[in-house]
Amino acid sequence: MGIPIRSLLVASLVLSSIALHVAAKTLDPYKVLGVDKNASQRDIKKAFHKLSLKYHPDKNKEKGAQQKFEEINNAHEILSDEEKRKNYDLYGDEKGNPGMGAGNFGSHDFTGGGPRTTYFSSGDGWQTMGGQGNSKTFSFSFGGNPGAGGGNPFGFDLGDVFSNMFSGGSMGGNQHGGFAGSGKPSARTSSQHKNPVTIQEVTMQTFNKEIADQGITWLLLFYTQQAKGQFVLESVLEDVARSLDGAVRAGKVNCDIEKALCKKNGVSVGKSARLFIYSYSTAEKGSLHEYSGDSDAKSLKTFCQEHLPRFSRRVDINQFNFPSNAFPNLPEVLLLSTKKDTPTMWRAVSGMFHSRLTFYDAEVKDVSLPLLKRLGVKNVPALVGRTVNGEVQLLKDGISVKDLRSGIKELKTLLESFEKKNKKLASEQAKKHAKASEPKENKIPLLSASNFEETCGEKAPVCIIGVFKSNKAKEKLESILSEISQKTLIRGQSYSSGNAITYALLDGNKQSAFLSSFDKSGYKSSDKLLLAYKPRRGRFAVYKGEVSMEEAERFVVSVLNGDVQLSATGQKPVLR
């Protein structure tokens, strides 16, 4: 059956449009970025980064640069998303719409690109089955909705046109005018797509929990859906985060969603995305500093290194000694290395531990220095610590690391172990201090036959006895004597523990015989009194007035200073 003239005319128009579009616009994302179909995500990122910098409208004012920049971004959007990339490889459309299928005819492929767009791929004319070739993909729109009547401006099924034109024999066709493909997309192994450094989506909760004042340096990209430059900055950000992995973490904040977080940090995103570093370079607390340099990894990395924490004090190892009166009393650590400047990894960990340890670092040219020999340092880098109780010790020498991340991990492990040891020491010190500072229990003993010799025997130079005949009098005398016993009452004289003034209480109701050794009446008329007894000399003095703190202290002082006349006891006092 012959092909209708109408169909031939329409097909001719379609192919003419295709030919014009082939010359006008290339949509193959692999070709746009100049990468192979088996390219890894890292290769795609590198290509995108390079081209986006080259054609960025802010830098490239040539005609067509804007369009090229948009093509580069579109290509990156497809290939950086595994699902979109898979759909494109299978169907020629990142959305996964089969369209006209993935078949081919000779050196030409036709694929449906969604409800309004059809893609045409032109090979080099010599492409072998299953080969990659140098194909280019182009699109054109027919308008309308294919799902409804009159789905295109031509008023008939374009699939029938192509079927009439090209079908025949065993080739066969389908309702979309496609053909059974003989080649399959090459499989990409996981090893070809190594996971890049994760750029974390930052929410208010994430910021408060993981970023704010946590001692870790972050690169933060603030953006909106309308802001330009996000993909360029994100690519640079990823490169730098990978280069400084362990020292710097990366995150991005969508200010369309996290409006409160952006407002809290005083960040407003206008036409372009903005990049900040959250660092501790100048203060104990973290703060945001905006990056305004060139959009390249080298410049951003330099910016990051300038803003890494600076909590470590650079010292001269030939003259260094750990301060003995450091405040606050934190454990101290010293890094010894051959570096002329403070190493990046040491600056990073100084931020992580800045409120828990005091940091120093020094350049070492000769490990035979007396200090290093004394510490047992044989190889550098080495880490030395001083505990809270003043002990200086070698934590590790000959520290070997393969990269920045592993180096920081090794240092963190050493510092955490040292910190744990110091917490234990500090706890023990606190317990000792608390015990030492506790007021000693100065309970005044009640004299009895069993303790008289120990309390008021001849070993005691003076025994101050509070005599009571009521519970109220007992409590008052005990309080007064307890306080007086803690004071040094003789100028220029101190007593050793074996030759001390002693204090005691005596129940006058039960020990009248004892009291009669001092006075025949046994002081029967007194509810309370103070008795100063010198057992070696057998002499005493008594105070029978109103017993107050001031009067009691005056009486004791006068006895000790010899200002009171002492009387001899009638007989040796004995307790029963």
PDB file of C-alpha atoms in Angstrom, residues 335-344 361-365 380-381:
ATOM      1  CA  LEU A 335      51.768  18.940  70.203  1.00  0.00           C
ATOM      2  CA  LEU A 336      55.340  18.556  68.999  1.00  0.00           C
ATOM      3  CA  SER A 337      55.851  18.511  65.223  1.00  0.00           C
ATOM      4  CA  THR A 338      58.249  19.630  62.510  1.00  0.00           C
ATOM      5  CA  LYS A 339      55.706  22.138  61.157  1.00  0.00           C
ATOM      6  CA  LYS A 340      56.645  25.819  61.126  1.00  0.00           C
ATOM      7  CA  ASP A 341      53.019  26.751  61.755  1.00  0.00           C
ATOM      8  CA  THR A 342      50.271  25.181  63.829  1.00  0.00           C
ATOM      9  CA  PRO A 343      49.079  22.079  61.911  1.00  0.00           C
ATOM     10  CA  THR A 344      45.565  22.192  60.455  1.00  0.00           C
ATOM     11  CA  ASP A 361      52.108  23.464  69.986  1.00  0.00           C
ATOM     12  CA  ALA A 362      55.777  23.778  69.117  1.00  0.00           C
ATOM     13  CA  GLU A 363      58.150  23.166  66.242  1.00  0.00           C
ATOM     14  CA  VAL A 364      60.798  20.531  66.975  1.00  0.00           C
ATOM     15  CA  LYS A 365      63.993  20.298  64.958  1.00  0.00           C
ATOM     16  CA  VAL A 380      57.680  13.451  66.307  1.00  0.00           C
ATOM     17  CA  PRO A 381      54.842  14.199  65.906  1.00  0.00           C
TER      18      PRO A 381
END
